[in-house]
Short mmCIF file of the C-alpha atoms (twelve columns), coordinates in Angstrom:
data_MODEL
# 
_entry.id   MODEL 
# 
loop_
_atom_site.group_PDB 
_atom_site.id 
_atom_site.type_symbol 
_atom_site.label_atom_id 
_atom_site.label_alt_id 
_atom_site.label_comp_id 
_atom_site.label_asym_id 
_atom_site.label_seq_id 
_atom_site.Cartn_x 
_atom_site.Cartn_y 
_atom_site.Cartn_z 
_atom_site.pdbx_PDB_model_num 
ATOM 1   C CA . UNK A 1   10.905  120.719 186.154 1 
ATOM 2   C CA . UNK A 2   7.805   122.428 184.701 1 
ATOM 3   C CA . UNK A 3   9.281   122.279 181.200 1 
ATOM 4   C CA . UNK A 4   9.991   118.565 181.559 1 
ATOM 5   C CA . UNK A 5   6.477   117.940 182.867 1 
ATOM 6   C CA . UNK A 6   4.891   119.950 180.048 1 
ATOM 7   C CA . UNK A 7   6.967   118.098 177.466 1 
ATOM 8   C CA . UNK A 8   5.841   114.722 178.800 1 
ATOM 9   C CA . UNK A 9   2.241   115.947 178.911 1 
ATOM 10  C CA . UNK A 10  2.155   117.130 175.298 1 
ATOM 11  C CA . UNK A 11  3.947   114.024 174.087 1 
ATOM 12  C CA . UNK A 12  1.672   111.791 176.142 1 
ATOM 13  C CA . UNK A 13  -1.512  113.430 174.849 1 
ATOM 14  C CA . UNK A 14  -0.287  112.966 171.302 1 
ATOM 15  C CA . UNK A 15  0.517   109.288 171.882 1 
ATOM 16  C CA . UNK A 16  -2.804  108.618 173.608 1 
ATOM 17  C CA . UNK A 17  -4.618  109.624 170.402 1 
ATOM 18  C CA . UNK A 18  -3.274  106.480 168.740 1 
ATOM 19  C CA . UNK A 19  -4.662  104.241 171.472 1 
ATOM 20  C CA . UNK A 20  -8.314  103.300 170.780 1 
ATOM 21  C CA . UNK A 21  -8.995  102.821 174.492 1 
ATOM 22  C CA . UNK A 22  -7.991  106.380 175.423 1 
ATOM 23  C CA . UNK A 23  -8.681  108.585 172.396 1 
ATOM 24  C CA . UNK A 24  -12.252 109.363 173.530 1 
ATOM 25  C CA . UNK A 25  -11.370 110.291 177.115 1 
ATOM 26  C CA . UNK A 26  -11.678 113.877 178.254 1 
ATOM 27  C CA . UNK A 27  -8.613  116.036 178.762 1 
ATOM 28  C CA . UNK A 28  -8.825  115.992 182.550 1 
ATOM 29  C CA . UNK A 29  -8.500  112.220 182.708 1 
ATOM 30  C CA . UNK A 30  -5.718  112.198 180.147 1 
ATOM 31  C CA . UNK A 31  -3.874  114.867 182.126 1 
ATOM 32  C CA . UNK A 32  -4.069  112.612 185.172 1 
ATOM 33  C CA . UNK A 33  -2.552  109.801 183.138 1 
ATOM 34  C CA . UNK A 34  0.180   112.099 181.825 1 
ATOM 35  C CA . UNK A 35  1.152   112.932 185.398 1 
ATOM 36  C CA . UNK A 36  1.826   109.223 185.930 1 
ATOM 37  C CA . UNK A 37  3.901   108.742 182.781 1 
ATOM 38  C CA . UNK A 38  7.611   108.087 183.209 1 
ATOM 39  C CA . UNK A 39  10.123  108.361 180.325 1 
ATOM 40  C CA . UNK A 40  12.280  105.247 179.961 1 
ATOM 41  C CA . UNK A 41  15.104  104.505 177.505 1 
ATOM 42  C CA . UNK A 42  15.731  100.942 176.289 1 
ATOM 43  C CA . UNK A 43  18.950  99.948  174.578 1 
ATOM 44  C CA . UNK A 44  19.042  97.990  171.340 1 
ATOM 45  C CA . UNK A 45  17.993  94.313  171.559 1 
ATOM 46  C CA . UNK A 46  16.455  94.737  175.003 1 
ATOM 47  C CA . UNK A 47  13.618  92.379  175.921 1 
ATOM 48  C CA . UNK A 48  10.792  94.541  177.224 1 
ATOM 49  C CA . UNK A 49  8.187   91.794  177.583 1 
ATOM 50  C CA . UNK A 50  8.475   88.030  177.380 1 
ATOM 51  C CA . UNK A 51  5.597   85.911  176.129 1 
ATOM 52  C CA . UNK A 52  3.699   84.433  179.110 1 
ATOM 53  C CA . UNK A 53  5.649   86.764  181.394 1 
ATOM 54  C CA . UNK A 54  4.113   89.370  183.682 1 
ATOM 55  C CA . UNK A 55  2.931   92.698  182.252 1 
ATOM 56  C CA . UNK A 56  3.424   95.426  184.839 1 
ATOM 57  C CA . UNK A 57  3.196   98.522  182.619 1 
ATOM 58  C CA . UNK A 58  1.991   99.947  179.326 1 
ATOM 59  C CA . UNK A 59  4.540   101.466 176.955 1 
ATOM 60  C CA . UNK A 60  3.820   104.295 174.539 1 
ATOM 61  C CA . UNK A 61  6.622   104.533 171.997 1 
ATOM 62  C CA . UNK A 62  8.010   108.009 171.381 1 
ATOM 63  C CA . UNK A 63  11.145  107.040 169.431 1 
ATOM 64  C CA . UNK A 64  12.779  103.906 168.068 1 
ATOM 65  C CA . UNK A 65  11.629  100.572 166.645 1 
ATOM 66  C CA . UNK A 66  10.539  97.349  168.295 1 
ATOM 67  C CA . UNK A 67  9.382   93.924  167.176 1 
ATOM 68  C CA . UNK A 68  6.399   92.156  168.680 1 
ATOM 69  C CA . UNK A 69  6.671   88.366  168.351 1 
ATOM 70  C CA . UNK A 70  3.957   85.855  169.245 1 
ATOM 71  C CA . UNK A 71  4.210   82.082  168.907 1 
ATOM 72  C CA . UNK A 72  1.438   80.401  166.966 1 
ATOM 73  C CA . UNK A 73  -0.438  77.433  168.372 1 
ATOM 74  C CA . UNK A 74  1.154   74.916  170.696 1 
ATOM 75  C CA . UNK A 75  4.520   74.966  168.955 1 
ATOM 76  C CA . UNK A 76  7.195   77.562  168.350 1 
ATOM 77  C CA . UNK A 77  7.662   76.598  164.690 1 
ATOM 78  C CA . UNK A 78  5.249   79.336  163.609 1 
ATOM 79  C CA . UNK A 79  4.945   82.838  164.917 1 
ATOM 80  C CA . UNK A 80  3.226   86.151  164.384 1 
ATOM 81  C CA . UNK A 81  5.299   89.308  164.190 1 
ATOM 82  C CA . UNK A 82  4.654   93.027  163.945 1 
ATOM 83  C CA . UNK A 83  6.923   96.047  163.901 1 
ATOM 84  C CA . UNK A 84  6.250   98.875  166.348 1 
ATOM 85  C CA . UNK A 85  7.366   102.490 166.052 1 
ATOM 86  C CA . UNK A 86  6.384   106.016 166.992 1 
ATOM 87  C CA . UNK A 87  2.774   106.226 168.134 1 
ATOM 88  C CA . UNK A 88  2.433   102.493 168.810 1 
ATOM 89  C CA . UNK A 89  2.022   100.925 172.219 1 
ATOM 90  C CA . UNK A 90  2.398   97.576  173.956 1 
ATOM 91  C CA . UNK A 91  1.377   96.051  177.249 1 
ATOM 92  C CA . UNK A 92  -2.298  96.439  176.327 1 
ATOM 93  C CA . UNK A 93  -3.125  93.358  178.393 1 
ATOM 94  C CA . UNK A 94  -3.334  95.737  181.343 1 
ATOM 95  C CA . UNK A 95  -6.489  97.406  180.005 1 
ATOM 96  C CA . UNK A 96  -8.826  94.505  180.717 1 
ATOM 97  C CA . UNK A 97  -7.076  93.916  184.016 1 
ATOM 98  C CA . UNK A 98  -7.391  97.564  185.082 1 
ATOM 99  C CA . UNK A 99  -11.141 97.694  184.426 1 
ATOM 100 C CA . UNK A 100 -11.814 94.403  186.179 1 
ATOM 101 C CA . UNK A 101 -13.075 95.211  189.701 1 
ATOM 102 C CA . UNK A 102 -11.882 91.815  190.934 1 
ATOM 103 C CA . UNK A 103 -8.322  92.097  189.629 1 
ATOM 104 C CA . UNK A 104 -5.413  92.488  192.006 1 
ATOM 105 C CA . UNK A 105 -1.859  93.771  191.798 1 
ATOM 106 C CA . UNK A 106 -0.774  90.435  193.216 1 
ATOM 107 C CA . UNK A 107 -1.804  88.720  189.978 1 
ATOM 108 C CA . UNK A 108 -0.938  90.831  186.961 1 
ATOM 109 C CA . UNK A 109 -1.859  89.706  183.426 1 
ATOM 110 C CA . UNK A 110 0.507   87.672  181.283 1 
ATOM 111 C CA . UNK A 111 1.978   88.964  178.048 1 
ATOM 112 C CA . UNK A 112 0.711   87.383  174.836 1 
ATOM 113 C CA . UNK A 113 3.874   88.353  172.969 1 
ATOM 114 C CA . UNK A 114 7.592   88.918  173.269 1 
ATOM 115 C CA . UNK A 115 8.530   92.551  172.650 1 
ATOM 116 C CA . UNK A 116 12.141  93.353  171.784 1 
ATOM 117 C CA . UNK A 117 13.747  96.653  170.845 1 
ATOM 118 C CA . UNK A 118 15.435  96.792  167.432 1 
ATOM 119 C CA . UNK A 119 17.094  100.130 168.151 1 
ATOM 120 C CA . UNK A 120 17.430  102.583 170.991 1 
ATOM 121 C CA . UNK A 121 13.883  103.237 172.195 1 
ATOM 122 C CA . UNK A 122 12.342  106.090 174.145 1 
ATOM 123 C CA . UNK A 123 8.988   105.179 175.660 1 
ATOM 124 C CA . UNK A 124 6.556   106.723 178.106 1 
ATOM 125 C CA . UNK A 125 5.670   104.113 180.709 1 
ATOM 126 C CA . UNK A 126 2.377   103.887 182.595 1 
ATOM 127 C CA . UNK A 127 2.612   101.555 185.578 1 
ATOM 128 C CA . UNK A 128 -0.129  99.036  186.326 1 
ATOM 129 C CA . UNK A 129 -1.102  100.565 189.674 1 
ATOM 130 C CA . UNK A 130 -1.449  104.032 188.130 1 
ATOM 131 C CA . UNK A 131 -3.684  102.721 185.362 1 
ATOM 132 C CA . UNK A 132 -5.724  100.767 187.896 1 
ATOM 133 C CA . UNK A 133 -6.286  103.917 189.958 1 
ATOM 134 C CA . UNK A 134 -7.528  105.878 186.945 1 
ATOM 135 C CA . UNK A 135 -9.694  102.990 185.743 1 
ATOM 136 C CA . UNK A 136 -11.369 102.751 189.144 1 
ATOM 137 C CA . UNK A 137 -12.715 106.275 188.622 1 
ATOM 138 C CA . UNK A 138 -14.270 105.274 185.294 1 
ATOM 139 C CA . UNK A 139 -15.491 101.769 185.980 1 
ATOM 140 C CA . UNK A 140 -19.113 102.724 186.570 1 
ATOM 141 C CA . UNK A 141 -19.385 105.347 183.837 1 
ATOM 142 C CA . UNK A 142 -21.662 104.752 180.887 1 
ATOM 143 C CA . UNK A 143 -19.950 103.224 177.907 1 
ATOM 144 C CA . UNK A 144 -16.888 101.874 179.676 1 
ATOM 145 C CA . UNK A 145 -17.624 98.399  178.271 1 
ATOM 146 C CA . UNK A 146 -17.321 99.937  174.821 1 
ATOM 147 C CA . UNK A 147 -13.812 101.101 175.671 1 
ATOM 148 C CA . UNK A 148 -12.794 97.575  176.634 1 
ATOM 149 C CA . UNK A 149 -14.348 96.026  173.543 1 
ATOM 150 C CA . UNK A 150 -12.748 98.613  171.280 1 
ATOM 151 C CA . UNK A 151 -9.346  98.027  172.787 1 
ATOM 152 C CA . UNK A 152 -9.643  94.272  172.588 1 
ATOM 153 C CA . UNK A 153 -10.404 94.630  168.897 1 
ATOM 154 C CA . UNK A 154 -7.028  96.330  168.407 1 
ATOM 155 C CA . UNK A 155 -5.099  94.153  170.832 1 
ATOM 156 C CA . UNK A 156 -2.325  91.765  169.842 1 
ATOM 157 C CA . UNK A 157 -4.304  88.768  171.066 1 
ATOM 158 C CA . UNK A 158 -7.216  89.604  168.789 1 
ATOM 159 C CA . UNK A 159 -4.815  90.093  165.870 1 
ATOM 160 C CA . UNK A 160 -3.450  86.639  166.569 1 
ATOM 161 C CA . UNK A 161 -6.916  85.068  166.662 1 
ATOM 162 C CA . UNK A 162 -7.845  86.857  163.443 1 
ATOM 163 C CA . UNK A 163 -4.721  85.566  161.683 1 
ATOM 164 C CA . UNK A 164 -5.408  81.993  162.788 1 
ATOM 165 C CA . UNK A 165 -9.064  82.223  161.764 1 
ATOM 166 C CA . UNK A 166 -8.270  83.669  158.333 1 
ATOM 167 C CA . UNK A 167 -5.658  81.016  157.638 1 
ATOM 168 C CA . UNK A 168 -7.943  78.180  158.758 1 
ATOM 169 C CA . UNK A 169 -10.819 79.522  156.644 1 
ATOM 170 C CA . UNK A 170 -8.562  79.886  153.620 1 
ATOM 171 C CA . UNK A 171 -7.297  76.322  153.919 1 
ATOM 172 C CA . UNK A 172 -10.844 74.978  154.261 1 
ATOM 173 C CA . UNK A 173 -11.853 76.903  151.156 1 
ATOM 174 C CA . UNK A 174 -8.887  75.565  149.151 1 
ATOM 175 C CA . UNK A 175 -9.604  72.006  150.259 1 
ATOM 176 C CA . UNK A 176 -13.236 72.345  149.205 1 
ATOM 177 C CA . UNK A 177 -12.196 73.705  145.812 1 
ATOM 178 C CA . UNK A 178 -9.704  70.883  145.352 1 
ATOM 179 C CA . UNK A 179 -12.247 68.250  146.377 1 
ATOM 180 C CA . UNK A 180 -14.821 69.641  143.962 1 
ATOM 181 C CA . UNK A 181 -12.299 69.763  141.135 1 
ATOM 182 C CA . UNK A 182 -11.187 66.182  141.757 1 
ATOM 183 C CA . UNK A 183 -14.801 65.009  141.802 1 
ATOM 184 C CA . UNK A 184 -15.413 66.703  138.468 1 
ATOM 185 C CA . UNK A 185 -12.301 65.126  136.971 1 
ATOM 186 C CA . UNK A 186 -13.314 61.737  138.318 1 
ATOM 187 C CA . UNK A 187 -16.739 62.138  136.740 1 
ATOM 188 C CA . UNK A 188 -15.189 62.957  133.390 1 
ATOM 189 C CA . UNK A 189 -12.899 59.975  133.712 1 
ATOM 190 C CA . UNK A 190 -15.808 57.642  134.426 1 
ATOM 191 C CA . UNK A 191 -17.718 59.026  131.448 1 
ATOM 192 C CA . UNK A 192 -14.695 58.553  129.207 1 
ATOM 193 C CA . UNK A 193 -14.220 54.980  130.376 1 
ATOM 194 C CA . UNK A 194 -17.896 54.232  129.856 1 
ATOM 195 C CA . UNK A 195 -17.795 55.583  126.316 1 
ATOM 196 C CA . UNK A 196 -14.613 53.686  125.599 1 
ATOM 197 C CA . UNK A 197 -16.200 50.460  126.790 1 
ATOM 198 C CA . UNK A 198 -19.330 50.816  124.648 1 
ATOM 199 C CA . UNK A 199 -17.667 51.966  121.447 1 
ATOM 200 C CA . UNK A 200 -15.090 50.614  119.081 1 
ATOM 201 C CA . UNK A 201 -12.468 53.136  120.187 1 
ATOM 202 C CA . UNK A 202 -8.962  51.868  120.246 1 
ATOM 203 C CA . UNK A 203 -6.979  51.236  123.422 1 
ATOM 204 C CA . UNK A 204 -4.737  54.166  122.490 1 
ATOM 205 C CA . UNK A 205 -7.664  56.598  122.657 1 
ATOM 206 C CA . UNK A 206 -8.589  55.319  126.111 1 
ATOM 207 C CA . UNK A 207 -5.029  55.702  127.371 1 
ATOM 208 C CA . UNK A 208 -4.856  59.222  125.949 1 
ATOM 209 C CA . UNK A 209 -8.040  60.122  127.822 1 
ATOM 210 C CA . UNK A 210 -6.638  58.732  131.067 1 
ATOM 211 C CA . UNK A 211 -3.446  60.753  130.663 1 
ATOM 212 C CA . UNK A 212 -5.437  63.930  130.086 1 
ATOM 213 C CA . UNK A 213 -7.507  63.407  133.234 1 
ATOM 214 C CA . UNK A 214 -4.384  62.616  135.226 1 
ATOM 215 C CA . UNK A 215 -2.719  65.838  134.067 1 
ATOM 216 C CA . UNK A 216 -5.780  67.860  135.078 1 
ATOM 217 C CA . UNK A 217 -5.740  66.273  138.529 1 
ATOM 218 C CA . UNK A 218 -2.052  67.062  138.975 1 
ATOM 219 C CA . UNK A 219 -2.656  70.670  137.923 1 
ATOM 220 C CA . UNK A 220 -5.369  71.081  140.557 1 
ATOM 221 C CA . UNK A 221 -3.115  69.604  143.230 1 
ATOM 222 C CA . UNK A 222 -0.254  71.954  142.324 1 
ATOM 223 C CA . UNK A 223 -2.637  74.917  142.444 1 
ATOM 224 C CA . UNK A 224 -3.786  73.905  145.921 1 
ATOM 225 C CA . UNK A 225 -0.229  73.577  147.196 1 
ATOM 226 C CA . UNK A 226 0.742   76.953  145.772 1 
ATOM 227 C CA . UNK A 227 -2.152  78.712  147.472 1 
ATOM 228 C CA . UNK A 228 -2.417  76.897  150.794 1 
ATOM 229 C CA . UNK A 229 1.233   76.267  151.624 1 
ATOM 230 C CA . UNK A 230 2.767   79.701  151.282 1 
ATOM 231 C CA . UNK A 231 5.580   80.659  153.597 1 
ATOM 232 C CA . UNK A 232 3.749   83.728  154.902 1 
ATOM 233 C CA . UNK A 233 0.199   84.975  155.097 1 
ATOM 234 C CA . UNK A 234 0.469   88.765  155.170 1 
ATOM 235 C CA . UNK A 235 -2.467  90.560  156.726 1 
ATOM 236 C CA . UNK A 236 -1.275  94.120  156.251 1 
ATOM 237 C CA . UNK A 237 0.515   95.581  153.246 1 
ATOM 238 C CA . UNK A 238 2.018   98.404  155.304 1 
ATOM 239 C CA . UNK A 239 5.644   97.364  156.018 1 
ATOM 240 C CA . UNK A 240 5.698   99.484  159.169 1 
ATOM 241 C CA . UNK A 241 2.873   97.525  160.793 1 
ATOM 242 C CA . UNK A 242 3.046   94.242  158.926 1 
ATOM 243 C CA . UNK A 243 1.508   91.199  160.538 1 
ATOM 244 C CA . UNK A 244 2.594   87.892  159.052 1 
ATOM 245 C CA . UNK A 245 2.155   84.253  159.919 1 
ATOM 246 C CA . UNK A 246 5.464   82.437  159.453 1 
ATOM 247 C CA . UNK A 247 5.207   78.700  158.867 1 
# 
């Protein structure tokens, strides 16, 4: 029994280092959390959390691979995904809930993503009530708001907001570039027509000028479509923790 407890403790302390909300806590508090950890095995293709479902525990992954899937916007035609493996965690929605003095076990937070195992998974599970008990001891300590803000920065919800914001900003930028380019081409076209009307240029020269301007406009439109309508917007080049927006 002592060997099993020590194994969970050492594994738990190692996994906590990867969690920005816990990596600055002292050893005594982390030991208390390790005492509450329970090892759980999930079979392949098991649904651990469902989006909008209740989150009743945090999972710290010790072995195996999972996929975190979040729908984008009001439809399910686009989604955000991320692969999870050793050292990752999920169920982080419980952090804000645990440090909220007005929260209750009757109303647990909802999951912002669907988490499914891609292989056999070994995880250390921290139940909501256990986390709430530990958080109650820290609620009034100096700097606890920093812990919450730090964790929110790394949370799946914040990743989702960041992806949406980046994509929206990129599309606005491309539209502005396209609009500016079209205005420039229109100005050149007007100048060409004005010169053609005041000179003795032939009709063929005028038509050639119009064709050239039209080709430039088409080129700008194609460039916009190629940049703004990609299938995926990858936010992380690491394939093990890739976040992509699928359209």
